[in-house]
CSV table of C-alpha atoms and ligand atoms in Angstrom, one decimal:
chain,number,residue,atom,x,y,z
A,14,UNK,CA,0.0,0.0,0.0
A,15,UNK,CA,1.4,3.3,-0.7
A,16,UNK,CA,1.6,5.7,2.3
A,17,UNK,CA,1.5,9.6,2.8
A,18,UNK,CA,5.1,10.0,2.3
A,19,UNK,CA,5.6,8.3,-0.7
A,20,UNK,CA,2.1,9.9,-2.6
A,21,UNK,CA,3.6,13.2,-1.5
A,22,UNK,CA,6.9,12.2,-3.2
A,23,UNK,CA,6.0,11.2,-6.1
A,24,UNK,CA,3.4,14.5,-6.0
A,25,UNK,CA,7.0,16.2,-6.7
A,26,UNK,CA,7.9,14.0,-9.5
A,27,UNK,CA,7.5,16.0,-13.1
A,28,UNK,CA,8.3,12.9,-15.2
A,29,UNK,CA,5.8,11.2,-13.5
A,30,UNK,CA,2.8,13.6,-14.1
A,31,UNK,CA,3.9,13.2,-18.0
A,32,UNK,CA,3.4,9.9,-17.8
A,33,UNK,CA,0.2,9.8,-16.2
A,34,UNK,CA,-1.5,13.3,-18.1
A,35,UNK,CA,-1.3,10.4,-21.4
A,36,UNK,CA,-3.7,8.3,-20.0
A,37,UNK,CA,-6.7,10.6,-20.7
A,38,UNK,CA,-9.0,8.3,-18.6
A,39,UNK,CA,-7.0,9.2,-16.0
A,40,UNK,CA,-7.0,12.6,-16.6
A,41,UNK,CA,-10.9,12.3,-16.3
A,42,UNK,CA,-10.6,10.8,-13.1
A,43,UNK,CA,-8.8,14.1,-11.8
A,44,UNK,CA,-12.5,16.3,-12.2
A,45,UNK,CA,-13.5,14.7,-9.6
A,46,UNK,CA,-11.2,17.4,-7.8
A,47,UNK,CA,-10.3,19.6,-10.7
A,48,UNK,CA,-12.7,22.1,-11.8
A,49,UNK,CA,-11.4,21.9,-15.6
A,50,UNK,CA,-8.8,23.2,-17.4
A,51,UNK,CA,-9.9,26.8,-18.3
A,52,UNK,CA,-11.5,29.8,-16.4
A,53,UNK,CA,-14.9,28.8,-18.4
A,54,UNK,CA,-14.8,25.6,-17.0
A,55,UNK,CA,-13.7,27.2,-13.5
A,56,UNK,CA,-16.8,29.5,-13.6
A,57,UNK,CA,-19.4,26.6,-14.3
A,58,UNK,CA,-18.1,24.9,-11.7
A,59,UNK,CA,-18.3,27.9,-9.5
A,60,UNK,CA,-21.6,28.6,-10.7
A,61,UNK,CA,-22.7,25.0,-9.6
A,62,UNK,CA,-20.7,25.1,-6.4
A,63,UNK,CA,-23.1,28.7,-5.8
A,64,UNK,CA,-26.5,27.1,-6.1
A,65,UNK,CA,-25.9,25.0,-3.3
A,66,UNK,CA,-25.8,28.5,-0.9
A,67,UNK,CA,-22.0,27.8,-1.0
A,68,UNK,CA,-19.4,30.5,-2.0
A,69,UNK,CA,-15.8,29.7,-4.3
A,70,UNK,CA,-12.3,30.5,-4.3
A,71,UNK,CA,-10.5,30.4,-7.6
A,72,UNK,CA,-7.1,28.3,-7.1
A,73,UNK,CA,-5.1,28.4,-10.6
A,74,UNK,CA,-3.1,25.6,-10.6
A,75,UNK,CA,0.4,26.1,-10.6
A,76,UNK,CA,3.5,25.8,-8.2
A,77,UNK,CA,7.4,26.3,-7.7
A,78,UNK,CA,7.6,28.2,-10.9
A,79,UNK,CA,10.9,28.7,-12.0
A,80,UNK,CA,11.0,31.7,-14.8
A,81,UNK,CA,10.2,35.2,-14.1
A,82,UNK,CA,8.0,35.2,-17.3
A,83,UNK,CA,5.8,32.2,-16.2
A,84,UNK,CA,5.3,34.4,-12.9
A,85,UNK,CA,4.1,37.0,-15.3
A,86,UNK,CA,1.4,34.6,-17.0
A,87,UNK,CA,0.4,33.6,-13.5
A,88,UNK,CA,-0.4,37.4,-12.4
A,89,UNK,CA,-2.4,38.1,-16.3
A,90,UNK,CA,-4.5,34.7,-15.3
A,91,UNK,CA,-5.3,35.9,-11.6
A,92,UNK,CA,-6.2,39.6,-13.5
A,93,UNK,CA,-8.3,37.8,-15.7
A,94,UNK,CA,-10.0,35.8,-12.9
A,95,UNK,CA,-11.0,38.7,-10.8
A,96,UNK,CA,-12.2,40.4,-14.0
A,97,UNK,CA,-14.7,37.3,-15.2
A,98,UNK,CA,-15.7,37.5,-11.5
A,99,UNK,CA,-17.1,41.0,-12.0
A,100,UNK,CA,-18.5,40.1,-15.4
A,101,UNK,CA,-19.8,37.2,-14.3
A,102,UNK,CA,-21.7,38.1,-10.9
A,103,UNK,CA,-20.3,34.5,-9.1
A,104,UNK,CA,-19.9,34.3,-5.5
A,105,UNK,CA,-16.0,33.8,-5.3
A,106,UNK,CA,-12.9,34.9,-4.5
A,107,UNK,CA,-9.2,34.4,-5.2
A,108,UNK,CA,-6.7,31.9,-3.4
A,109,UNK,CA,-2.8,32.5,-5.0
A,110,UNK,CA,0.6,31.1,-4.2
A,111,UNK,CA,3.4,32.3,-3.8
A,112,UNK,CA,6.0,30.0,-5.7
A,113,UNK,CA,3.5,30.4,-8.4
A,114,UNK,CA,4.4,33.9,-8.4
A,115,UNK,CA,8.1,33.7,-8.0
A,116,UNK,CA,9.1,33.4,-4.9
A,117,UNK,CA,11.6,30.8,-5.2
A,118,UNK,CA,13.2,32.9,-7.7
A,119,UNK,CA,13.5,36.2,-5.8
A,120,UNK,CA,10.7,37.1,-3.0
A,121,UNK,CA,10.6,40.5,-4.5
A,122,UNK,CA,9.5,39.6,-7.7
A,123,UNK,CA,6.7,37.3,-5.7
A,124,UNK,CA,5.8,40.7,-3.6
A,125,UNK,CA,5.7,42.9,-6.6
A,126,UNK,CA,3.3,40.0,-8.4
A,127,UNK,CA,0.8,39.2,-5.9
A,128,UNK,CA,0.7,43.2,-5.0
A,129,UNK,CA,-0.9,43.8,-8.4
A,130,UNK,CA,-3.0,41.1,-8.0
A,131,UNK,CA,-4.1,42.4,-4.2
A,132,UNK,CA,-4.6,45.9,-5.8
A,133,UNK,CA,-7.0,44.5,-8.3
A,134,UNK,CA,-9.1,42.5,-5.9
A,135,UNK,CA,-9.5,45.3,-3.5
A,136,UNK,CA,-10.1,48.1,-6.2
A,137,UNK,CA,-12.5,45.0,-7.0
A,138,UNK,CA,-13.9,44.7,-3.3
A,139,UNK,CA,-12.6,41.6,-4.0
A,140,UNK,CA,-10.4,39.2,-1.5
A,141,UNK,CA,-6.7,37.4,-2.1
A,142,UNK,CA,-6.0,35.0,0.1
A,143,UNK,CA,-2.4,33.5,0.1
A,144,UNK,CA,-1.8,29.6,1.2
A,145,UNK,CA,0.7,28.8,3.1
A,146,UNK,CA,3.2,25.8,1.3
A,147,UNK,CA,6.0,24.1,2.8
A,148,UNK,CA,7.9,25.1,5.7
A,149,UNK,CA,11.4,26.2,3.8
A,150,UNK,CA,8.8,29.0,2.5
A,151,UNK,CA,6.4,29.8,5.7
A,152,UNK,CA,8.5,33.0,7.4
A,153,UNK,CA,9.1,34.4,3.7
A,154,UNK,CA,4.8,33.6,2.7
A,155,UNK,CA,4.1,35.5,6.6
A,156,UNK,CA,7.1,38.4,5.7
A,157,UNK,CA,5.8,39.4,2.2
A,158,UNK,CA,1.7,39.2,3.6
A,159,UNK,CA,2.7,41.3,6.3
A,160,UNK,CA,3.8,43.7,4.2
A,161,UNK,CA,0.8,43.2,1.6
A,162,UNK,CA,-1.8,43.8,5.0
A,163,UNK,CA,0.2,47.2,5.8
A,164,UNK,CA,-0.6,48.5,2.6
A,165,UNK,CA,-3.9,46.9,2.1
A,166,UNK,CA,-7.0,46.2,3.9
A,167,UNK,CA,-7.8,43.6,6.8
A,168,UNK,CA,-10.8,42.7,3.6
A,169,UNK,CA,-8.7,43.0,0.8
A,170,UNK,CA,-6.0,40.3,1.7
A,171,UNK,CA,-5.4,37.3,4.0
A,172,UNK,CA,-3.3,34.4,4.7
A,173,UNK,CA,-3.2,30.3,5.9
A,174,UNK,CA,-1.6,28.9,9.0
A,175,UNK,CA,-1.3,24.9,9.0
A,176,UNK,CA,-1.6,23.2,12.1
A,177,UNK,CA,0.7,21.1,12.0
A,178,UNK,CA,3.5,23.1,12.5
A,179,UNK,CA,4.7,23.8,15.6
A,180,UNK,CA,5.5,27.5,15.5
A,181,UNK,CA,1.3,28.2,14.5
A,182,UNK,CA,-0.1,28.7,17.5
A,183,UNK,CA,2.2,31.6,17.9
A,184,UNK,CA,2.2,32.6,14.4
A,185,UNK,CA,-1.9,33.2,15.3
A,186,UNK,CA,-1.5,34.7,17.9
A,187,UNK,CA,1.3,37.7,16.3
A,188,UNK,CA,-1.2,37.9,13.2
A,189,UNK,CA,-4.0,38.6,14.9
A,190,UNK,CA,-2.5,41.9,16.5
A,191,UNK,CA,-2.0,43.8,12.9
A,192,UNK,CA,-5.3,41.9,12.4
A,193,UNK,CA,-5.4,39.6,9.6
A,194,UNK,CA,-7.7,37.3,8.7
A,195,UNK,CA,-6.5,33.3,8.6
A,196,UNK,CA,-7.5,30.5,6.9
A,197,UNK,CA,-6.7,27.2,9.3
A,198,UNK,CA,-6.0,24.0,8.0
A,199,UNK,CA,-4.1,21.2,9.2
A,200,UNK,CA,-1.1,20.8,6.4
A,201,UNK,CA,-0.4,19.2,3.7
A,202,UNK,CA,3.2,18.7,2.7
A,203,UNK,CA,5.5,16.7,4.0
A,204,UNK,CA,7.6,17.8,6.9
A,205,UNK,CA,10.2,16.9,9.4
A,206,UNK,CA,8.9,16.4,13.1
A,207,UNK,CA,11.6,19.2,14.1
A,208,UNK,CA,8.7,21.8,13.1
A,209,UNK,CA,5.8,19.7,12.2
A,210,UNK,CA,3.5,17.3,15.4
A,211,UNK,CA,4.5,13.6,13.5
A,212,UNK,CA,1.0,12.6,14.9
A,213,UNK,CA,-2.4,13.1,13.9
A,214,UNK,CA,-3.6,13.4,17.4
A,215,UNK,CA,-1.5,16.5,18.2
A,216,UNK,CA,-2.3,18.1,14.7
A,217,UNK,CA,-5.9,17.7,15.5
A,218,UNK,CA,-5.2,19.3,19.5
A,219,UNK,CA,-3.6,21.9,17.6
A,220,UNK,CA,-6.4,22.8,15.0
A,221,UNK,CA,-8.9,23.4,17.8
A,222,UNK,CA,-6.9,25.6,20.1
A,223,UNK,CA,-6.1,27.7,17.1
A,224,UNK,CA,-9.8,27.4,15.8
A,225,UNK,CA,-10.8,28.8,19.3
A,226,UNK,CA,-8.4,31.7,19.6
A,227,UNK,CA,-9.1,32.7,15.9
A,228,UNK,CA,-13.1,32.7,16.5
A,229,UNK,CA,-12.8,34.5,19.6
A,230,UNK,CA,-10.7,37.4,17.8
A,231,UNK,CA,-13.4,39.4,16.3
A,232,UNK,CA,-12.3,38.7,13.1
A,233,UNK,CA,-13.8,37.0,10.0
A,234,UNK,CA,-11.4,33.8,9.5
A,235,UNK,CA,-12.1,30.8,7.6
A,236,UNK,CA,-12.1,27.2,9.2
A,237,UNK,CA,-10.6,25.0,6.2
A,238,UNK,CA,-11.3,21.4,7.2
A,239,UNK,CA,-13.2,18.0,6.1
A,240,UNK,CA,-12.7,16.8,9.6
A,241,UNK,CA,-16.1,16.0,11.0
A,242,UNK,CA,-14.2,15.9,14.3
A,243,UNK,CA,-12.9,19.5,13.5
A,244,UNK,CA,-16.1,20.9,12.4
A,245,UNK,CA,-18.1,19.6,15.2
A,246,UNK,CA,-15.8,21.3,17.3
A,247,UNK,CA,-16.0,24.6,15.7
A,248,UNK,CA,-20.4,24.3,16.1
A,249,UNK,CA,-20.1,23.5,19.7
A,250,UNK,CA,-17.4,26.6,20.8
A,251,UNK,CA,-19.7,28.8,18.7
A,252,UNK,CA,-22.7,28.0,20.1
A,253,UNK,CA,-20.7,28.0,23.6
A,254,UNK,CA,-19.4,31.5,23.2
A,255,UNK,CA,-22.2,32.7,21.3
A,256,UNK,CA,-20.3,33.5,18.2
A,257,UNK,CA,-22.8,34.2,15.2
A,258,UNK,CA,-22.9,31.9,12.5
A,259,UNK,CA,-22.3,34.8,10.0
A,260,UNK,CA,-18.9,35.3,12.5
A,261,UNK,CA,-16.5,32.9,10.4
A,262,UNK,CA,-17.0,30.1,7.4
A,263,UNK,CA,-16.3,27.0,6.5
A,264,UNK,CA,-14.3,26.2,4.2
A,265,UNK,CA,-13.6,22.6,1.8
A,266,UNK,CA,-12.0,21.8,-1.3
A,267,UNK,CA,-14.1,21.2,-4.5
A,268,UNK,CA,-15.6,17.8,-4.8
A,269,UNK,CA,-14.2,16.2,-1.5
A,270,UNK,CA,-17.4,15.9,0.8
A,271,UNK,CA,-20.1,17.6,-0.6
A,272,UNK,CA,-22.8,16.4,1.0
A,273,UNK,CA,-20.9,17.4,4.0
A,274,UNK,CA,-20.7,21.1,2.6
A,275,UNK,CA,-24.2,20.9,1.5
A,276,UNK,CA,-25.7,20.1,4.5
A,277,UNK,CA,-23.6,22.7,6.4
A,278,UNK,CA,-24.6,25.8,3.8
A,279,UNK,CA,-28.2,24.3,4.2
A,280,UNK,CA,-27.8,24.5,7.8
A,281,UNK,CA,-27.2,28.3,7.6
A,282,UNK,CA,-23.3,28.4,8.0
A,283,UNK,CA,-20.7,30.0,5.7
A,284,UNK,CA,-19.3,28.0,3.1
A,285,UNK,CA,-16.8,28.5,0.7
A,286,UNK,CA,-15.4,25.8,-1.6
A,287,UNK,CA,-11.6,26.2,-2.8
A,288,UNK,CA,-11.9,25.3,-6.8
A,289,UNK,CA,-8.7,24.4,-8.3
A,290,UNK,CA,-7.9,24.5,-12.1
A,291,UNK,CA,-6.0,25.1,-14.7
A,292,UNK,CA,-3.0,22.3,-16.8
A,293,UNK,CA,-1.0,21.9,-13.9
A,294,UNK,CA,-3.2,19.9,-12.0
A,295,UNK,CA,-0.6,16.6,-11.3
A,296,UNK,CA,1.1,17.9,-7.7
A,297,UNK,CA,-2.5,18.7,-6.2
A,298,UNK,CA,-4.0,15.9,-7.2
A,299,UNK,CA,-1.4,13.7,-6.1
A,300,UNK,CA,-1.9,15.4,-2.8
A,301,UNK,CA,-5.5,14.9,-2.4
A,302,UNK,CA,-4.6,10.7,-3.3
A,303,UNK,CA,-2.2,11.4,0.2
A,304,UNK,CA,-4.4,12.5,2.1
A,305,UNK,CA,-6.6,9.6,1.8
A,306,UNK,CA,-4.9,6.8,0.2
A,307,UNK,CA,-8.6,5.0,-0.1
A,308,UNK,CA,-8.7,7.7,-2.5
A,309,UNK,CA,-6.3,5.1,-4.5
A,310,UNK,CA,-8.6,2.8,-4.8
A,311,UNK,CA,-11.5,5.1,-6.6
A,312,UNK,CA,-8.4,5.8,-9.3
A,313,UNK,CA,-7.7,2.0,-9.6
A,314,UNK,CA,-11.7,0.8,-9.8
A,315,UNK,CA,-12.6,3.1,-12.3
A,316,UNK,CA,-9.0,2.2,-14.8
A,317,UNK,CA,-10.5,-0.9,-14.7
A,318,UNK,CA,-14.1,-0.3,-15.4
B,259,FAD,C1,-10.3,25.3,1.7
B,259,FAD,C2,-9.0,24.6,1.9
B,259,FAD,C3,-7.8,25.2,1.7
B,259,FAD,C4,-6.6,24.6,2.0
B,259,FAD,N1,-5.4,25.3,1.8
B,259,FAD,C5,-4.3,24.8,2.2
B,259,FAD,C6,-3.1,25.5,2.2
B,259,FAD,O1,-3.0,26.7,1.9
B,259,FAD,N2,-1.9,24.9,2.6
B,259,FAD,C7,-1.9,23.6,3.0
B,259,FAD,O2,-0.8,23.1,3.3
B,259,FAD,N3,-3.0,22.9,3.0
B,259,FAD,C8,-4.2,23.4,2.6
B,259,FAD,N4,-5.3,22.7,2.6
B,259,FAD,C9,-5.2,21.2,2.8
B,259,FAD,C10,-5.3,20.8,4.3
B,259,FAD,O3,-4.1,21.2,4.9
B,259,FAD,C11,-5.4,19.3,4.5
B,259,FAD,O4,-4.4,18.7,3.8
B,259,FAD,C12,-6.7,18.8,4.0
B,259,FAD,O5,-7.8,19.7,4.2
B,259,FAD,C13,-7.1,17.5,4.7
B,259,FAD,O6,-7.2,17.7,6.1
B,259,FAD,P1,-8.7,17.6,6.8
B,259,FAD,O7,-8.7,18.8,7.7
B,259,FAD,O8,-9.7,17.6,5.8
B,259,FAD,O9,-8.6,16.4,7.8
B,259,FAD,P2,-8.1,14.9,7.6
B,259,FAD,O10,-7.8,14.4,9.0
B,259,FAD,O11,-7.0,14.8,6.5
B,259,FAD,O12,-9.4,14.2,7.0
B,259,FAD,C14,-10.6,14.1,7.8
B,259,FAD,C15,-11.7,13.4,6.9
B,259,FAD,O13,-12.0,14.2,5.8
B,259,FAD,C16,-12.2,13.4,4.6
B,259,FAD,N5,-11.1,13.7,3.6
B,259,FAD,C17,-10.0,14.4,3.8
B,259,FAD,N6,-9.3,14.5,2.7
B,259,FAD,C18,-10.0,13.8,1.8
B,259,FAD,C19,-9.7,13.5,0.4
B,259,FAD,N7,-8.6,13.9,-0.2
B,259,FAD,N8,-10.6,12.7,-0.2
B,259,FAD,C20,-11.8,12.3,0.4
B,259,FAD,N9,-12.0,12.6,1.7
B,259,FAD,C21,-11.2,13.3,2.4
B,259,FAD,C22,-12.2,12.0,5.1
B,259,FAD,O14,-13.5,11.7,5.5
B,259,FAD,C23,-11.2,12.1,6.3
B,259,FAD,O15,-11.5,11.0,7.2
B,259,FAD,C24,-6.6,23.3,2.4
B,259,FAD,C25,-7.8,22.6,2.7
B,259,FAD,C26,-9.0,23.2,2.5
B,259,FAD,C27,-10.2,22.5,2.8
């Protein structure tokens, strides 16, 4: 059986994803995360994802890029993203990455590219939000946001803190002084237990106390989870504290329990659903196999059907 580790190993193998992008069967098996290839099909998905009383966040596909002038494509699709928003009238907003925008070529070059895309969205009244990615990149994803939120809006940009790192819970608390709103999720790259909890348990122990102090904040933050243990959590200190249901959202990714988000958007609390697109599809998906290698087994049934 292939574990975690080695389905986020080979999510960093290019020559892989070759390979496997021939098989166009199994390239069909990847919608069932992957909105499409195009903003078109992005919006149609989003258009569904909005009948169900759920709201989106466009995720363009694309990571560790390595040339400044893919970095420049990157900031023209996000441009033309927030625009089809407008045109469009559908209930989403943007989620960006950094490497996609250069920041393992030089972190200025990421600044200066997600800046024109956080000037957009707010002149918009649109939202960025950036994820966070692997640990070798969390102080320089906090650094450059930081800057971002000075010169920006606490509605115009935010960021993600993953639980499983050990430095979070502080992390939390120093974001929540500018303030700064904070997607939490639990993680999903591979990391050494120097700065990640190896186990589950503590990951989970981690989530809630940061899922506590962020809805006791004041501020609008976004719960990012398919964890029915995590999410029953969140009802209960919210009800317990009396935080309104309008206070924060949930948040999943596109086509991983939707009758889970369905229920919850019919149930009257925020919901937005992260839609990922675009070519570059192979390293996500091969994460979303990791975090649930049953997942596998879907893939495998349906090659053979
Ligand atoms: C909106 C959103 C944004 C995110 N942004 C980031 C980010 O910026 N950086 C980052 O590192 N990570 C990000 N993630 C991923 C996150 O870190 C986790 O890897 C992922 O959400 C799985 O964790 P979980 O909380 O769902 O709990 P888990 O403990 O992994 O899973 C709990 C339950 O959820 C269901 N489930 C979870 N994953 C799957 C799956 N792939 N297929 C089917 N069922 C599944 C299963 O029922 C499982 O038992 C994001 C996740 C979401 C929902």
């Amino acid at each position: 059986m292939l574990t975690r580790s080695a389905l986020i190993y080979l999510s960093r193998k290019e020559g892989l994803k070759e390979f496997a992008a021939r098989f166009s069967l199994f390239k069909k098996l990847t919608t069932r995360f992957i909105a499409g290839e195009t903003i078109a099909e992005a919006v149609a998905a989003i258009r569904e994802v909005n009948t169900h009383k759920c709201s989106a966040s466009f995720d363009h596909l694309n990571e560790s890029v390595s040339s400044a002038s893919e970095t420049e494509a990157e900031v023209t699709e996000y441009l033309n993203v927030l625009e089809r928003i407008d045109q469009t009238g559908i209930n989403s907003n943007v989620s960006i990455k950094l490497t996609q925008f250069g920041l393992e070529i030089d972190p200025e070059l990421a600044y200066r590219n997600a800046r024109r895309v956080v000037e957009d969205a707010a002149r918009r009244g649109n939202f960025v939000r950036i994820d966070m990615e692997g640990s070798n990149v969390t102080q320089a994803t906090i650094d450059i946001f930081k800057r971002l939120r000075a010169e920006f809006g606490l509605n115009d940009v935010g960021i993600v803190l993953q639980s499983y790192l050990r430095r979070t819970f502080d992390d939390a608390q120093e974001l929540l002084k500018i303030p700064a709103r904070i997607r939490i999720c639990k993680g999903a790259y591979n990391e050494p237990p120097e700065v990640a909890f190896p186990d589950k348990k503590d990951v989970d122990e981690n989530y809630i106390r940061v899922m506590k102090l962020l809805l006791s904040s004041g501020t609008f933050h976004g719960i990012a989870t398919h964890d029915p243990n995590m999410i029953n959590a969140t009802i209960r200190y919210a009800r317990d504290e009396g935080i309104a249901k309008e206070a924060f959202e949930f948040q999943m990714l596109y086509g991983i329990r939707r009758d889970l988000q369905e229920q919850l958007a019919r149930d009257g609390w925020g919901m937005r659903v992260y839609v990922p697109y675009g070519k570059h599809w192979y390293p996500y998906f091969m994460r979303r196999l990791a975090e649930r290698p049953a997942n596998i087994w879907f893939v495998l049934k349906n090659l053979w059907k």
